XYZ file of C-alpha atoms in Angstrom:
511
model
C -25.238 45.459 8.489
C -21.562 46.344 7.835
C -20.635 45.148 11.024
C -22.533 41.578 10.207
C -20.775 41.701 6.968
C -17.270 42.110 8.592
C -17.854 39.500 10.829
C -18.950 36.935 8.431
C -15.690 37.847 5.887
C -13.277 37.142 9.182
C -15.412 33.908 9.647
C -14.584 33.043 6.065
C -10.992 34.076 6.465
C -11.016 31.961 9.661
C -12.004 29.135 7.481
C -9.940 29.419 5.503
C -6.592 29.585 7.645
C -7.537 26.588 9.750
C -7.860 24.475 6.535
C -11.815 23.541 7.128
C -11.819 24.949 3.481
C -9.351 25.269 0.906
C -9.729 26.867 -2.700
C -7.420 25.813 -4.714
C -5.781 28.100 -7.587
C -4.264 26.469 -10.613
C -1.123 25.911 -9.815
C -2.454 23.995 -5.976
C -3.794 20.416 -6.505
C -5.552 19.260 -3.394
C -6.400 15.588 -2.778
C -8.921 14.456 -0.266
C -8.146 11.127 1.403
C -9.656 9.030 4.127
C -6.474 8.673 6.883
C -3.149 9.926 8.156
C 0.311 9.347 7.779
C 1.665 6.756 9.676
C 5.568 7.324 8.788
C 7.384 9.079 6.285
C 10.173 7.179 6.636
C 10.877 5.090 3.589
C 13.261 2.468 5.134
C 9.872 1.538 7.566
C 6.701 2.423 5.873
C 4.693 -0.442 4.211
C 1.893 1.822 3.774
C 0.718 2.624 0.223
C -0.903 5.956 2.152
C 2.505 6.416 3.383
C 4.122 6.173 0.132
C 2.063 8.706 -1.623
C 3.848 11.461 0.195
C 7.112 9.595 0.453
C 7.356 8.438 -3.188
C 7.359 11.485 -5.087
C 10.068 13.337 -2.611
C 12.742 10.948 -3.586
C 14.377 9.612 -6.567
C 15.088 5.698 -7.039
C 17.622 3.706 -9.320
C 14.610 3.077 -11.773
C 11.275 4.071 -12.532
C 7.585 2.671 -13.576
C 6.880 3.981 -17.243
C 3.974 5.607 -16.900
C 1.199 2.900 -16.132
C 3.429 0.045 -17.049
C 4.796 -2.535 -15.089
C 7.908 -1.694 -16.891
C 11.063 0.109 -15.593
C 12.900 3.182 -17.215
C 15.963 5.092 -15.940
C 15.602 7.667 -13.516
C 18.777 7.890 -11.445
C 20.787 5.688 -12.907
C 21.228 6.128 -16.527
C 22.057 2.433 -18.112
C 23.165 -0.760 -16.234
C 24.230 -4.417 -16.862
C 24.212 -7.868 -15.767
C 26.292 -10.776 -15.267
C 25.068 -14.117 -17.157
C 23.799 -15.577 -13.941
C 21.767 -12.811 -12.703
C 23.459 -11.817 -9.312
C 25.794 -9.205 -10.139
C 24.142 -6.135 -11.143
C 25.898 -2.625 -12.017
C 24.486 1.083 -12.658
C 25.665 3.624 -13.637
C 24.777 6.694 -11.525
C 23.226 10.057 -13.470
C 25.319 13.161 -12.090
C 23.850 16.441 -11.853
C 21.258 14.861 -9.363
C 21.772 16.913 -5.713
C 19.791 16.899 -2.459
C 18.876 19.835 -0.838
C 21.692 20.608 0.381
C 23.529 20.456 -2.223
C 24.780 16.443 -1.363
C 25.295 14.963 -4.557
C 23.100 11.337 -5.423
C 26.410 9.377 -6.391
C 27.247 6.102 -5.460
C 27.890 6.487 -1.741
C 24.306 7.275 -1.361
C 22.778 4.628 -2.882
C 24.977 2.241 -0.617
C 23.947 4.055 2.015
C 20.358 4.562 1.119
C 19.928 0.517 0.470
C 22.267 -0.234 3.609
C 20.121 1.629 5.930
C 16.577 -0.060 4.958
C 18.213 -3.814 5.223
C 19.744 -3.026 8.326
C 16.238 -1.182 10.027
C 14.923 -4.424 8.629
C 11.356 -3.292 8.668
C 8.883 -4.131 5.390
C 10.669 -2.621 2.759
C 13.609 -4.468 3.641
C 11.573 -7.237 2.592
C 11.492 -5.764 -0.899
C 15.144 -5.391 -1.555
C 15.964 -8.317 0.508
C 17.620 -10.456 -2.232
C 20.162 -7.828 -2.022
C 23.631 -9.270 -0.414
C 25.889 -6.343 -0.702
C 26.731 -2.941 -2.595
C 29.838 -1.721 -3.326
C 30.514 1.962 -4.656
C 32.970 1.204 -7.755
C 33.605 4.865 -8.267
C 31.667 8.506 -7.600
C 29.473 7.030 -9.690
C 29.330 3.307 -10.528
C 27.733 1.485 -8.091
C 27.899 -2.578 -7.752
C 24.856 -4.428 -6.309
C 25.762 -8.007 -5.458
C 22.591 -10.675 -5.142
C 21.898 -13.636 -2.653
C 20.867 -15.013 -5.620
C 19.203 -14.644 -9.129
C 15.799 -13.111 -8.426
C 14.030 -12.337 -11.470
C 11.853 -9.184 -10.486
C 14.922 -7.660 -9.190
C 14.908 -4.342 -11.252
C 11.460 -4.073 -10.810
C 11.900 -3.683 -6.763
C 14.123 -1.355 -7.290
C 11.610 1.260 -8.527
C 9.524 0.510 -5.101
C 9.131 3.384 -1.872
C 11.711 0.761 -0.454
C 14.479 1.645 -2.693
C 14.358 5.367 -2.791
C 17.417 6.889 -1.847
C 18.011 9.597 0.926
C 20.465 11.829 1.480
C 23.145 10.419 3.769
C 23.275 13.544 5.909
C 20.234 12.551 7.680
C 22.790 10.727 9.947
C 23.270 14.509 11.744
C 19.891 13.631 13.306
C 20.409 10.200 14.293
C 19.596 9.541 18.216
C 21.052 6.388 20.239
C 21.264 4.870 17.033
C 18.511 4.995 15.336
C 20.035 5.486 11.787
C 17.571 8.921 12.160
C 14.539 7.237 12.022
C 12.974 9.464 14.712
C 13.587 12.383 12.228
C 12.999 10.881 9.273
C 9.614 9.823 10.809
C 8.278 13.351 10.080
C 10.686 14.836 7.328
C 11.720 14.097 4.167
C 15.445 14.166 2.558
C 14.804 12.969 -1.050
C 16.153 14.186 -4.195
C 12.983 14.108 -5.746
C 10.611 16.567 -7.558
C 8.426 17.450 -4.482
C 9.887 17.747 -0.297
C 7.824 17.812 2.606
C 6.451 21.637 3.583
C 3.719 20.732 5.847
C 2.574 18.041 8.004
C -0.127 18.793 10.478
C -1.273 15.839 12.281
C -5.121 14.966 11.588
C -5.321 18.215 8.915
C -3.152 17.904 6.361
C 0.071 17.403 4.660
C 1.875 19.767 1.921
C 4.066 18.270 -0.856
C 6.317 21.843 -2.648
C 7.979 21.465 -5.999
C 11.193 22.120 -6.844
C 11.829 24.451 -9.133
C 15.338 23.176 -10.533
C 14.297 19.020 -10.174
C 16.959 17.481 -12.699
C 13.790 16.409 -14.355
C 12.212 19.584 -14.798
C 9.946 21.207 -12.488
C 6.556 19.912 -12.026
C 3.802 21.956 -13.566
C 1.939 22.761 -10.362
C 3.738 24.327 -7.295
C 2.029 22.271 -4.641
C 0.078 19.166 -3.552
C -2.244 19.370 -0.725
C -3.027 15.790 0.726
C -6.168 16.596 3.335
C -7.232 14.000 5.509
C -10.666 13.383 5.765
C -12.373 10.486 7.487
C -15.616 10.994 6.083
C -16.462 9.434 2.649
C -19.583 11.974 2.387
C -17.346 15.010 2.722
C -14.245 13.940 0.599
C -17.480 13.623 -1.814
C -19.412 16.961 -1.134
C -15.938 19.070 -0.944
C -15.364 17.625 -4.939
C -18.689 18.516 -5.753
C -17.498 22.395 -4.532
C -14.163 22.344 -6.012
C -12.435 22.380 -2.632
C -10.783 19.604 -3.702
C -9.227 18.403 -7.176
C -8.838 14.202 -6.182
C -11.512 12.513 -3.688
C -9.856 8.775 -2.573
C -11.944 6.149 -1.180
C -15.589 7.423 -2.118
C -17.942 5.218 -0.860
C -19.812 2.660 -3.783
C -22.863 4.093 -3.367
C -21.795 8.107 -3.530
C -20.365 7.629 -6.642
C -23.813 8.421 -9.002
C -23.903 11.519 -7.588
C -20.380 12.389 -8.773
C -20.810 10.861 -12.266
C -23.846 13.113 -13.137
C -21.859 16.202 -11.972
C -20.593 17.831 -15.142
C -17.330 19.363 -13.829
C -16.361 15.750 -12.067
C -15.244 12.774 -14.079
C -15.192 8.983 -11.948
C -12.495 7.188 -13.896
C -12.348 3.214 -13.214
C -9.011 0.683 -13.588
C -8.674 -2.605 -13.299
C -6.618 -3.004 -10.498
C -4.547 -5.996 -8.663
C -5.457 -4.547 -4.977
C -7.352 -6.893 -2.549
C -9.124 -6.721 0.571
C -8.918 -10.004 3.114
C -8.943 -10.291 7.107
C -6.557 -11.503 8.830
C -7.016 -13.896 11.083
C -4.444 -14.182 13.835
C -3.269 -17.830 13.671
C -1.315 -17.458 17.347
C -4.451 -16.848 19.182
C -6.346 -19.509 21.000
C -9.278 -20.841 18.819
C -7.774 -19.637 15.708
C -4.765 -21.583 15.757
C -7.100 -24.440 14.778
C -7.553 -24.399 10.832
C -10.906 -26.123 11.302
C -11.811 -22.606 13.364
C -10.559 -20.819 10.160
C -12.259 -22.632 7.781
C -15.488 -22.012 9.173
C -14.507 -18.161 9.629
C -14.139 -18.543 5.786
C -17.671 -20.971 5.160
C -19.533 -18.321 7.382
C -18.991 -15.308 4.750
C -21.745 -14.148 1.978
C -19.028 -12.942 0.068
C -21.714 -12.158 -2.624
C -24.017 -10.265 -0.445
C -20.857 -7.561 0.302
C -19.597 -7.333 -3.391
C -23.395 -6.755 -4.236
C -24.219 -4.749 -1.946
C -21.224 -2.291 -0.874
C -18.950 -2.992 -4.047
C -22.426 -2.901 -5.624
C -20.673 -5.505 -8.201
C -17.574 -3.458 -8.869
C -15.183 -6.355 -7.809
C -14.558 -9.830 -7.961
C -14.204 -12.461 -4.908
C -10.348 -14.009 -4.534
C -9.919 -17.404 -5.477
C -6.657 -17.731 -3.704
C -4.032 -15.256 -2.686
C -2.795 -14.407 -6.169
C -5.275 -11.909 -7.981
C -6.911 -12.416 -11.549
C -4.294 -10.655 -13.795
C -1.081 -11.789 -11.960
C 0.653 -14.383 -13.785
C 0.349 -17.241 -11.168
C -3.384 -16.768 -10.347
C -4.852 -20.277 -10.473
C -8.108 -20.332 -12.019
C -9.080 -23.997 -10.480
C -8.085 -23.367 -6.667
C -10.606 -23.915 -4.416
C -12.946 -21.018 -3.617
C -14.931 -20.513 -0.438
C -18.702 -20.392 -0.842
C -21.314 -19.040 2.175
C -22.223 -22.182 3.603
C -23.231 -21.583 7.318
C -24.096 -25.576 8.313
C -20.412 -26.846 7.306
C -19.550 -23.732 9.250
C -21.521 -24.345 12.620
C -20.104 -28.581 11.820
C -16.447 -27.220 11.639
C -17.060 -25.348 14.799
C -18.930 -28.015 16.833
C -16.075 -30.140 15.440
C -12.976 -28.111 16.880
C -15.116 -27.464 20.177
C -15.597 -23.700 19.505
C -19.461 -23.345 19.498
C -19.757 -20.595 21.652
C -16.919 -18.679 20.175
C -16.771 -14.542 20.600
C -13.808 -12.650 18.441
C -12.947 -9.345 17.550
C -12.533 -7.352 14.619
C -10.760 -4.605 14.261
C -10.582 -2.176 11.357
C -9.643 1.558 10.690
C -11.047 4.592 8.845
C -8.884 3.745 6.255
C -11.017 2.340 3.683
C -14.527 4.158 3.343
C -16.341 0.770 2.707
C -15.078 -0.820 5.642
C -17.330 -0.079 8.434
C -19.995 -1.604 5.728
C -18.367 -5.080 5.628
C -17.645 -4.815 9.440
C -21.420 -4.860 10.312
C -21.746 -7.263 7.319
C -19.556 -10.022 8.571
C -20.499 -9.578 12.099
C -24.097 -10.714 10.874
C -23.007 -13.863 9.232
C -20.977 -14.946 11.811
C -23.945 -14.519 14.187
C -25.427 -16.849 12.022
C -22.922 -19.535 12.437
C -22.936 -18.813 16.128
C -20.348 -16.544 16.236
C -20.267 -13.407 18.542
C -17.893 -10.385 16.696
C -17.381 -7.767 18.350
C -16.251 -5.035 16.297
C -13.681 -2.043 17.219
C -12.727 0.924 14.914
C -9.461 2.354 15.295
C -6.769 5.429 13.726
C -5.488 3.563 11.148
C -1.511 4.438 12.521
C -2.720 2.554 15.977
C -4.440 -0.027 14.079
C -0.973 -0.859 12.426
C 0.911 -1.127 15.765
C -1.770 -3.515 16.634
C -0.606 -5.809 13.974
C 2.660 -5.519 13.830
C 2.607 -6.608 17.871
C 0.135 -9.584 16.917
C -2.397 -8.008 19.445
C -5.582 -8.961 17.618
C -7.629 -11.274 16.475
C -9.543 -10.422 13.250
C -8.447 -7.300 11.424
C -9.140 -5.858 8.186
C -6.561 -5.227 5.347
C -6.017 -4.348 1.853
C -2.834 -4.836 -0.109
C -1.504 -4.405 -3.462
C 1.326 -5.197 -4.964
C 4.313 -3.303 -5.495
C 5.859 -4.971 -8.819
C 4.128 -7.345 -11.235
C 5.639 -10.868 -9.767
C 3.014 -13.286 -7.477
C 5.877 -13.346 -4.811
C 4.148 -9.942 -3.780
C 1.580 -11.907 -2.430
C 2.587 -15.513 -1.652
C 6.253 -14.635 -0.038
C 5.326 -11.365 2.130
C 1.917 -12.935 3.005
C 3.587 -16.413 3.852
C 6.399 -17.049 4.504
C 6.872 -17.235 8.269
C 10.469 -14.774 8.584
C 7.438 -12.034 7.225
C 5.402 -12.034 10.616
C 3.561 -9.029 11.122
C 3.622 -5.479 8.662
C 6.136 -7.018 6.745
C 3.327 -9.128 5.229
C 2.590 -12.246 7.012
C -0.249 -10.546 9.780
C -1.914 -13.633 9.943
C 1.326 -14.967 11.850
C 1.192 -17.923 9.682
C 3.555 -20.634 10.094
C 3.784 -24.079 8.019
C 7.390 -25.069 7.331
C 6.382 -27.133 4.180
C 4.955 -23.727 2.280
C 8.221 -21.753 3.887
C 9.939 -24.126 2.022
C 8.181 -23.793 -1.699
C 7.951 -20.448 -1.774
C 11.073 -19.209 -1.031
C 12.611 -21.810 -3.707
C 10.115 -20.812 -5.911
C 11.360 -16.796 -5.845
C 15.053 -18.201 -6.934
C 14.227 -19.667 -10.024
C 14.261 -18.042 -13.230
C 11.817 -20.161 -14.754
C 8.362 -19.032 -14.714
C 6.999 -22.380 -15.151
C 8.550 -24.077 -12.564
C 8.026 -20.996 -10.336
C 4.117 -21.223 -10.963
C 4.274 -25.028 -9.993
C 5.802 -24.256 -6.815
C 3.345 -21.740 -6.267
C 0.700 -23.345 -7.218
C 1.476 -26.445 -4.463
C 1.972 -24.000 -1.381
C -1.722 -22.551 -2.346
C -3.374 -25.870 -2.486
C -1.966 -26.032 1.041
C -2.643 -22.790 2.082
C -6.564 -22.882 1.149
C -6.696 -25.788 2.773
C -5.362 -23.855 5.998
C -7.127 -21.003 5.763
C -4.969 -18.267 7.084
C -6.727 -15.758 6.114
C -10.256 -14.958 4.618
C -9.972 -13.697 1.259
C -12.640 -11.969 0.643
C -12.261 -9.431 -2.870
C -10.445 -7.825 -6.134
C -11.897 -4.821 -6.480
C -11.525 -1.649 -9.412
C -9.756 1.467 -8.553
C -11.479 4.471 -8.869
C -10.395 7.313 -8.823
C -13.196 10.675 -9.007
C -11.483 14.069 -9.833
C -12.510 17.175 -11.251
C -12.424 17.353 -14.988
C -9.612 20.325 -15.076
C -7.319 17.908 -13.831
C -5.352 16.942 -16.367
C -1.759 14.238 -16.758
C -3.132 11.885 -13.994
C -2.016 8.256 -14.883
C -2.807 5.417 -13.132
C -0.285 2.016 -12.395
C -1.562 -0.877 -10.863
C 2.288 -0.932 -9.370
C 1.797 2.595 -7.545
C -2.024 1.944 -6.070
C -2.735 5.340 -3.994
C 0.381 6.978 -5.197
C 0.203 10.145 -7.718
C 2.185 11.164 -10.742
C 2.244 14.707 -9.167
C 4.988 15.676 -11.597
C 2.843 15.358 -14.966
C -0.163 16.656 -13.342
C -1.842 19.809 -13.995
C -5.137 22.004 -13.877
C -6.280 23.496 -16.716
């Protein structure tokens, strides 16, 4: 018996150390989550699952007050602007060092912002309006605009403006600005770095003790991945884990009559579409698309796997956004004018694929779902699951034809959606994955982000979607709520529709 008894404890212990279970002590918040890292780099990543280990190891310019679309200082104390709008200039906070000891002055912010618009990936996109930066002094630091762009300050509290330590440059490799190392370290100024990062187990965010802000009130974050919905769920229900992401719709009445668990709901701006990849044969026919769209019971999946906990899109800008147009034509199931459009653009016998990742828990659901209704309309799908970091190289590259995406946006302006998702210099990750191309919206869009006017900005807008539902790039298909299940000792957690997936780890703690 003692022998059985010493061999079960060493099982435990085994457990234990290979991170199949994890009990977490007060001062260890663990978060379960569906999927990997992709990057860590924050001059490539547009990943919000990225960003929720990146964003908290770095400091930015500016931050979100908490849940507010608003911006605060963080590293730079006050700044100013010039009448027209282009000329902006901080004021840098001293005391703020890197690890090793770098100061955050000027010179790193140029650097910082220099090196993500000349990588060029995504986030580039975000500070793109961005013409040049100029260090002043140690620490005044002058930021010089294409043009006016009114959410300006509001990008700069993004994952795409945080600012990393110049000395990364000691690891740059046939220049690569160090994005091989970067890839899989962090070099932030932040209140948490990088301790851990074991592929397919887990990642480990550590505090810092002396953050300029004060030290966080836990010592750790543990992000595990887990590709199951039903044990992110189960290992709540234990107390293995503090945060479950991504709990499947119908899992969730288990969790809310649990008396130590708490399912908190927010009404969120994040949407889930497919993209449909307007360069491939077939699909580069909008009549192809537009049956794609007709051939969805876009009811039947917020019914059934949102079980009502969402809205369907009318257009690309989400209820809540200032330039969401209640009147724009909406997409309703209609499988005859689907099967006409198709006999129409000679496609009847047309077989597609769709490819979608572990990333969101409900998406195998609406896989199966839409590969019904297009078998209704005549449509073969064929459907492939994928890791969500291949899934992403997939679309970046264009090789696809139907994939499954979420977004949300990372400040409160509808150029979030209608410039990344449209505007043809955005192909791929950037934004644009439905390779979309009309030289008429190109145009309306991009005048539309350089006005100051909100009125005239929403008119703009409000043209380039009349032409864009009409095109069909993609098929919108839902708004849905955030929700976020955690145990009920967790305490500080505050949610911003700006920061979708990303954690105040600072202001947390477990009582």
């Amino acid at each position: 018996m003692k022998r059985l008894f010493l061999i079960v404890v060493l099982g435990c212990f085994g457990l234990l150390l290979n991170g199949t279970v994890w009990a977490a002590g007060p001062e260890t918040l663990v978060v379960g989550v569906s999927s990997d890292i992709h990057t860590l780099d924050p001059s490539v990543s547009s990943d919000n699952y990225d960003w929720r280990q990146i964003y908290p190891c770095y400091d930015r310019l500016v931050a979100y007050k908490a849940g507010s679309t608003e911006v605060e200082p963080s590293a730079a104390e006050s700044w100013s602007v010039n009448e027209d709008g282009t000329i902006w200039t901080f004021s840098i906070r001293r005391g703020i060092a890197f690890d090793d000891g770098t100061p955050l002055d000027a010179g790193a912010v140029k650097f910082a912002f220099e090196r993500t618009l000349q990588i060029g990936r995504g986030p580039a996109d975000n500070i793109g309006a961005i013409d040049s930066v100029e260090v002043l002094d140690d620490y005044t630091v002058q930021i010089t605009l294409k043009n006016a762009f009114g959410p300006f300050i509001q990008t700069l509290a993004t994952d795409a403006a945080s600012i990393m330590n110049p000395n990364i440059m000691k690891h740059e490799k046939d220049g690569d600005l160090a994005q091989g190392w970067l890839a899989e370290n962090t070099d932030g100024s932040g209140p948490f770095r990088l301790a851990e990062w074991t592929r397919g187990q887990r990642a480990v965010l550590e505090a810092k003790p002396d953050y300029w802000g004060g030290p966080a009130q836990i010592k750790q974050a543990v992000i595990r991945f887990m590709s199951e919905s039903a044990d992110r769920r189960m290992a709540l229900e234990r107390g293995d884990i503090d945060i479950a992401e991504n709990i499947l719709i119908d899992q969730l009445p288990a969790l809310e009559e649990n008396p130590d668990v708490e399912v908190n709901k927010y009404p969120s701006q994040l949407v889930e579409y497919v993209y449909i990849n307007n360069r491939k044969p077939g699909l580069d026919d909008p009549r192809v698309r537009q049956a794609l769209c007709f051939a969805v019971d876009y009811d039947g999946i917020i019914h059934y796997v949102l079980q009502g906990q969402g809205v369907q899109m009318r257009g690309p800008v989400p209820e809540g956004m200032w330039g969401h147009k209640k009147d724009l034509f909406q997409h309703k199931r209609d499988v005859s004018k689907a099967k006409a459009l198709l006999k129409e653009a000679g496609q009847e016998d047309l077989e597609l694929t769709l490819i979608y990742s572990e990333r969101r828990s409900s998406w195998e659901q609406i896989a199966t779902i839409l590969q019904a209704n297009f078998a209704d309309a005549g449509i073969t799908l064929n459907l492939e699951l994928m890791a969500n970091p291949t899934l992403r190289d997939q679309v970046d590259k264009g090789n696809f034809e139907l994939c499954l995406g979420a977004w949300s946006p990372d400040y409160a302006d509808p150029s979030m959606f209608m410039n990344f998702w449209f505007d043809s210099d955005n192909w791929g990750l950037p934004g644009n994955r439905s390779f979309y191309k009309n030289e008429r919206v190109d145009q309306l869009i991009r005048k539309s982000v350089t006005l100051s006017d909100q009125e005239k900005r929403v008119e703009l807008y409000n043209r380039a979607q009349e032409i864009i539902m009409d095109e069909a790039p993609y098929i919108f298909l839902y708004q849905v709520k955030t929700i976020v299940p955690m145990r009920k000792n967790v305490k500080g957690y505050v949610y911003n529709p700006m920061l979708e997936s990303m954690y105040n780890f600072q202001d947390i703690w477990k009582k």
